[in-house]
Amino acid sequence: MLINKYIHPISRWKMPASAGNKGQSLHRMMKLGLAVPRAFYCDWKTYQQFPGNEKNILKHLEHELQGIIDPLVKYAVRSSANMEDSEDYSFAGQFDTVLNVQGIPAVLEAVQTVWASVHTPVVQAYLERHKISDTDLRMAVLIQEMAVPVFSGVALSRNPVTGADEI
């Protein structure tokens, strides 16, 4: 069995923190028997190693994706930061998500898009507003087979404006 250094299935027995909060949530849902589209994560250690080592990291990611990506399948490439979707911070809509990504070159580009979204003015303002150092933010990336939705929606259990406990 090939063991990858940078990209791992969310179906692993144990999920490390470096998979990010969304990755860990998907893993928990899968373990509960819920239908979760096939997914992989590129851990946040890769993101931390990327600056100054771009060419080498991209070469390794491309090699690992060859054993994972089906060229006929479309993927969602999504953020999975350590602070995202947490009790303290949602980061809802702050990071880029790239949908309907097909093929290894497009997945590589989408991963870089998610990483780059950490440095946008919107995210930097969010970090400042919540008094979070950008060095505390760690970005893992999910590569998940696209699901064809029948219905979609969002439910909030706390009013995002007033903080009131209401749906």
PDB file of C-alpha atoms in Angstrom:
ATOM      1  CA  MET A   1       0.000   0.000   0.000  1.00  0.00           C
ATOM      2  CA  LEU A   2       1.339   3.399  -1.046  1.00  0.00           C
ATOM      3  CA  ILE A   3       1.634   5.859   1.823  1.00  0.00           C
ATOM      4  CA  ASN A   4       1.430   9.477   0.760  1.00  0.00           C
ATOM      5  CA  LYS A   5       3.284  12.248   2.520  1.00  0.00           C
ATOM      6  CA  TYR A   6       0.934  15.136   1.715  1.00  0.00           C
ATOM      7  CA  ILE A   7      -2.499  13.840   0.680  1.00  0.00           C
ATOM      8  CA  HIS A   8      -4.524  11.366   2.739  1.00  0.00           C
ATOM      9  CA  PRO A   9      -8.040   9.892   2.659  1.00  0.00           C
ATOM     10  CA  ILE A  10     -10.507  11.172   5.251  1.00  0.00           C
ATOM     11  CA  SER A  11     -11.452   7.529   5.793  1.00  0.00           C
ATOM     12  CA  ARG A  12      -8.284   6.975   7.848  1.00  0.00           C
ATOM     13  CA  TRP A  13      -8.652   5.176  11.150  1.00  0.00           C
ATOM     14  CA  LYS A  14      -7.607   8.294  13.077  1.00  0.00           C
ATOM     15  CA  MET A  15      -7.611  11.853  11.831  1.00  0.00           C
ATOM     16  CA  PRO A  16      -4.782  14.138  12.890  1.00  0.00           C
ATOM     17  CA  ALA A  17      -5.476  17.754  13.795  1.00  0.00           C
ATOM     18  CA  SER A  18      -3.537  18.728  10.641  1.00  0.00           C
ATOM     19  CA  ALA A  19      -6.591  17.698   8.572  1.00  0.00           C
ATOM     20  CA  GLY A  20      -8.349  20.839   9.808  1.00  0.00           C
ATOM     21  CA  ASN A  21     -11.795  21.178  11.331  1.00  0.00           C
ATOM     22  CA  LYS A  22     -13.856  20.436   8.204  1.00  0.00           C
ATOM     23  CA  GLY A  23     -11.751  17.354   7.485  1.00  0.00           C
ATOM     24  CA  GLN A  24     -12.296  16.112  11.015  1.00  0.00           C
ATOM     25  CA  SER A  25     -16.043  16.804  10.779  1.00  0.00           C
ATOM     26  CA  LEU A  26     -16.311  14.841   7.526  1.00  0.00           C
ATOM     27  CA  HIS A  27     -14.392  11.995   9.147  1.00  0.00           C
ATOM     28  CA  ARG A  28     -16.805  11.930  12.116  1.00  0.00           C
ATOM     29  CA  MET A  29     -19.827  11.930   9.782  1.00  0.00           C
ATOM     30  CA  MET A  30     -18.331   9.054   7.808  1.00  0.00           C
ATOM     31  CA  LYS A  31     -17.689   7.064  10.987  1.00  0.00           C
ATOM     32  CA  LEU A  32     -21.343   7.621  11.971  1.00  0.00           C
ATOM     33  CA  GLY A  33     -22.390   5.962   8.721  1.00  0.00           C
ATOM     34  CA  LEU A  34     -23.575   9.102   6.955  1.00  0.00           C
ATOM     35  CA  ALA A  35     -23.170   9.331   3.197  1.00  0.00           C
ATOM     36  CA  VAL A  36     -20.028  11.393   2.660  1.00  0.00           C
ATOM     37  CA  PRO A  37     -18.587  11.803  -0.837  1.00  0.00           C
ATOM     38  CA  ARG A  38     -15.112  10.321  -1.252  1.00  0.00           C
ATOM     39  CA  ALA A  39     -12.609  12.876   0.008  1.00  0.00           C
ATOM     40  CA  PHE A  40      -8.956  13.471   0.724  1.00  0.00           C
ATOM     41  CA  TYR A  41      -7.120  16.149   2.633  1.00  0.00           C
ATOM     42  CA  CYS A  42      -3.837  17.900   2.034  1.00  0.00           C
ATOM     43  CA  ASP A  43      -2.669  18.600   5.568  1.00  0.00           C
ATOM     44  CA  TRP A  44      -1.718  22.002   6.898  1.00  0.00           C
ATOM     45  CA  LYS A  45       1.925  20.967   7.219  1.00  0.00           C
ATOM     46  CA  THR A  46       2.084  21.070   3.410  1.00  0.00           C
ATOM     47  CA  TYR A  47       0.707  24.621   3.424  1.00  0.00           C
ATOM     48  CA  GLN A  48       3.355  25.634   5.964  1.00  0.00           C
ATOM     49  CA  GLN A  49       6.154  24.088   3.868  1.00  0.00           C
ATOM     50  CA  PHE A  50       4.939  25.592   0.568  1.00  0.00           C
ATOM     51  CA  PRO A  51       6.481  29.103   0.726  1.00  0.00           C
ATOM     52  CA  GLY A  52      10.018  28.897  -0.606  1.00  0.00           C
ATOM     53  CA  ASN A  53       9.561  25.261  -1.643  1.00  0.00           C
ATOM     54  CA  GLU A  54       6.762  25.666  -4.201  1.00  0.00           C
ATOM     55  CA  LYS A  55       8.228  23.707  -7.113  1.00  0.00           C
ATOM     56  CA  ASN A  56       9.150  20.683  -4.991  1.00  0.00           C
ATOM     57  CA  ILE A  57       5.820  20.596  -3.125  1.00  0.00           C
ATOM     58  CA  LEU A  58       3.810  20.873  -6.374  1.00  0.00           C
ATOM     59  CA  LYS A  59       5.843  18.053  -7.923  1.00  0.00           C
ATOM     60  CA  HIS A  60       5.104  15.783  -4.940  1.00  0.00           C
ATOM     61  CA  LEU A  61       1.430  16.749  -4.859  1.00  0.00           C
ATOM     62  CA  GLU A  62       1.097  16.007  -8.573  1.00  0.00           C
ATOM     63  CA  HIS A  63       2.701  12.591  -8.057  1.00  0.00           C
ATOM     64  CA  GLU A  64       0.401  11.740  -5.136  1.00  0.00           C
ATOM     65  CA  LEU A  65      -2.706  12.971  -6.972  1.00  0.00           C
ATOM     66  CA  GLN A  66      -1.996  10.552  -9.831  1.00  0.00           C
ATOM     67  CA  GLY A  67      -3.063   7.699  -7.579  1.00  0.00           C
ATOM     68  CA  ILE A  68      -6.138   9.523  -6.296  1.00  0.00           C
ATOM     69  CA  ILE A  69      -7.770  11.751  -8.907  1.00  0.00           C
ATOM     70  CA  ASP A  70     -10.115  10.183 -11.446  1.00  0.00           C
ATOM     71  CA  PRO A  71      -9.858  12.352 -14.584  1.00  0.00           C
ATOM     72  CA  LEU A  72     -13.572  11.822 -15.301  1.00  0.00           C
ATOM     73  CA  VAL A  73     -14.759  12.950 -11.847  1.00  0.00           C
ATOM     74  CA  LYS A  74     -15.354  16.535 -10.721  1.00  0.00           C
ATOM     75  CA  TYR A  75     -14.155  17.669  -7.311  1.00  0.00           C
ATOM     76  CA  ALA A  76     -14.776  20.409  -4.782  1.00  0.00           C
ATOM     77  CA  VAL A  77     -11.537  21.822  -3.401  1.00  0.00           C
ATOM     78  CA  ARG A  78     -12.299  23.395  -0.025  1.00  0.00           C
ATOM     79  CA  SER A  79     -10.617  24.973   2.948  1.00  0.00           C
ATOM     80  CA  SER A  80     -10.236  23.095   6.219  1.00  0.00           C
ATOM     81  CA  ALA A  81      -8.470  25.517   8.543  1.00  0.00           C
ATOM     82  CA  ASN A  82      -7.688  24.762  12.161  1.00  0.00           C
ATOM     83  CA  MET A  83      -9.936  27.582  13.422  1.00  0.00           C
ATOM     84  CA  GLU A  84     -12.685  27.264  10.819  1.00  0.00           C
ATOM     85  CA  ASP A  85     -16.088  25.952  11.908  1.00  0.00           C
ATOM     86  CA  SER A  86     -15.003  26.024  15.556  1.00  0.00           C
ATOM     87  CA  GLU A  87     -16.867  27.061  18.699  1.00  0.00           C
ATOM     88  CA  ASP A  88     -15.045  30.392  18.678  1.00  0.00           C
ATOM     89  CA  TYR A  89     -14.821  31.274  14.953  1.00  0.00           C
ATOM     90  CA  SER A  90     -16.782  30.274  11.879  1.00  0.00           C
ATOM     91  CA  PHE A  91     -14.729  31.907   9.102  1.00  0.00           C
ATOM     92  CA  ALA A  92     -17.895  31.354   7.016  1.00  0.00           C
ATOM     93  CA  GLY A  93     -17.307  32.483   3.450  1.00  0.00           C
ATOM     94  CA  GLN A  94     -13.821  33.799   4.185  1.00  0.00           C
ATOM     95  CA  PHE A  95     -11.742  31.254   2.269  1.00  0.00           C
ATOM     96  CA  ASP A  96     -12.071  30.321  -1.380  1.00  0.00           C
ATOM     97  CA  THR A  97     -13.769  27.118  -2.492  1.00  0.00           C
ATOM     98  CA  VAL A  98     -13.326  25.880  -6.054  1.00  0.00           C
ATOM     99  CA  LEU A  99     -16.099  23.694  -7.460  1.00  0.00           C
ATOM    100  CA  ASN A 100     -16.336  21.352 -10.469  1.00  0.00           C
ATOM    101  CA  VAL A 101     -12.567  20.870 -10.623  1.00  0.00           C
ATOM    102  CA  GLN A 102     -11.527  18.171 -13.063  1.00  0.00           C
ATOM    103  CA  GLY A 103      -8.045  16.755 -13.670  1.00  0.00           C
ATOM    104  CA  ILE A 104      -4.782  16.936 -11.765  1.00  0.00           C
ATOM    105  CA  PRO A 105      -3.586  20.328 -13.109  1.00  0.00           C
ATOM    106  CA  ALA A 106      -6.921  21.909 -12.140  1.00  0.00           C
ATOM    107  CA  VAL A 107      -6.814  20.326  -8.658  1.00  0.00           C
ATOM    108  CA  LEU A 108      -3.273  21.637  -8.111  1.00  0.00           C
ATOM    109  CA  GLU A 109      -4.367  25.119  -9.163  1.00  0.00           C
ATOM    110  CA  ALA A 110      -7.432  24.946  -6.904  1.00  0.00           C
ATOM    111  CA  VAL A 111      -5.330  23.893  -3.884  1.00  0.00           C
ATOM    112  CA  GLN A 112      -3.113  26.920  -4.448  1.00  0.00           C
ATOM    113  CA  THR A 113      -6.211  29.128  -4.750  1.00  0.00           C
ATOM    114  CA  VAL A 114      -7.433  27.955  -1.342  1.00  0.00           C
ATOM    115  CA  TRP A 115      -3.996  28.524   0.186  1.00  0.00           C
ATOM    116  CA  ALA A 116      -3.770  32.004  -1.362  1.00  0.00           C
ATOM    117  CA  SER A 117      -7.177  32.951   0.057  1.00  0.00           C
ATOM    118  CA  VAL A 118      -5.578  33.026   3.532  1.00  0.00           C
ATOM    119  CA  HIS A 119      -3.811  36.236   2.496  1.00  0.00           C
ATOM    120  CA  THR A 120      -6.779  38.128   1.049  1.00  0.00           C
ATOM    121  CA  PRO A 121      -7.797  41.470   2.587  1.00  0.00           C
ATOM    122  CA  VAL A 122     -11.110  39.914   3.685  1.00  0.00           C
ATOM    123  CA  VAL A 123      -9.405  37.174   5.713  1.00  0.00           C
ATOM    124  CA  GLN A 124      -6.813  39.573   7.089  1.00  0.00           C
ATOM    125  CA  ALA A 125      -9.622  41.893   8.270  1.00  0.00           C
ATOM    126  CA  TYR A 126     -11.425  38.927   9.878  1.00  0.00           C
ATOM    127  CA  LEU A 127      -8.226  37.948  11.712  1.00  0.00           C
ATOM    128  CA  GLU A 128      -7.684  41.528  12.915  1.00  0.00           C
ATOM    129  CA  ARG A 129     -11.321  41.905  14.018  1.00  0.00           C
ATOM    130  CA  HIS A 130     -11.027  38.734  16.119  1.00  0.00           C
ATOM    131  CA  LYS A 131      -7.487  39.522  17.320  1.00  0.00           C
ATOM    132  CA  ILE A 132      -6.033  36.361  15.738  1.00  0.00           C
ATOM    133  CA  SER A 133      -2.425  36.279  14.572  1.00  0.00           C
ATOM    134  CA  ASP A 134      -2.106  35.058  10.996  1.00  0.00           C
ATOM    135  CA  THR A 135       0.671  32.751  12.221  1.00  0.00           C
ATOM    136  CA  ASP A 136      -1.940  30.896  14.315  1.00  0.00           C
ATOM    137  CA  LEU A 137      -4.007  30.068  11.221  1.00  0.00           C
ATOM    138  CA  ARG A 138      -3.203  26.722   9.606  1.00  0.00           C
ATOM    139  CA  MET A 139      -4.783  25.734   6.304  1.00  0.00           C
ATOM    140  CA  ALA A 140      -5.504  22.173   5.258  1.00  0.00           C
ATOM    141  CA  VAL A 141      -7.354  21.594   1.974  1.00  0.00           C
ATOM    142  CA  LEU A 142     -10.103  19.085   1.195  1.00  0.00           C
ATOM    143  CA  ILE A 143     -10.379  17.453  -2.218  1.00  0.00           C
ATOM    144  CA  GLN A 144     -13.857  15.973  -2.281  1.00  0.00           C
ATOM    145  CA  GLU A 145     -15.878  14.362  -5.045  1.00  0.00           C
ATOM    146  CA  MET A 146     -18.678  16.682  -6.092  1.00  0.00           C
ATOM    147  CA  ALA A 147     -22.114  15.715  -4.893  1.00  0.00           C
ATOM    148  CA  VAL A 148     -25.042  16.499  -7.123  1.00  0.00           C
ATOM    149  CA  PRO A 149     -27.401  18.354  -4.771  1.00  0.00           C
ATOM    150  CA  VAL A 150     -31.132  17.900  -4.702  1.00  0.00           C
ATOM    151  CA  PHE A 151     -31.685  20.469  -1.939  1.00  0.00           C
ATOM    152  CA  SER A 152     -29.362  22.823  -0.141  1.00  0.00           C
ATOM    153  CA  GLY A 153     -29.647  25.136   2.814  1.00  0.00           C
ATOM    154  CA  VAL A 154     -28.084  26.613   5.889  1.00  0.00           C
ATOM    155  CA  ALA A 155     -29.439  26.504   9.431  1.00  0.00           C
ATOM    156  CA  LEU A 156     -28.078  28.631  12.222  1.00  0.00           C
ATOM    157  CA  SER A 157     -28.755  27.882  15.878  1.00  0.00           C
ATOM    158  CA  ARG A 158     -27.530  31.301  16.982  1.00  0.00           C
ATOM    159  CA  ASN A 159     -28.436  34.610  15.394  1.00  0.00           C
ATOM    160  CA  PRO A 160     -25.190  35.788  13.705  1.00  0.00           C
ATOM    161  CA  VAL A 161     -26.086  39.456  14.223  1.00  0.00           C
ATOM    162  CA  THR A 162     -27.427  39.562  17.783  1.00  0.00           C
ATOM    163  CA  GLY A 163     -25.969  36.351  19.187  1.00  0.00           C
ATOM    164  CA  ALA A 164     -29.427  35.325  20.408  1.00  0.00           C
ATOM    165  CA  ASP A 165     -30.078  31.589  20.823  1.00  0.00           C
ATOM    166  CA  GLU A 166     -32.620  31.215  18.017  1.00  0.00           C
ATOM    167  CA  ILE A 167     -32.985  29.319  14.749  1.00  0.00           C
TER     168      ILE A 167
END
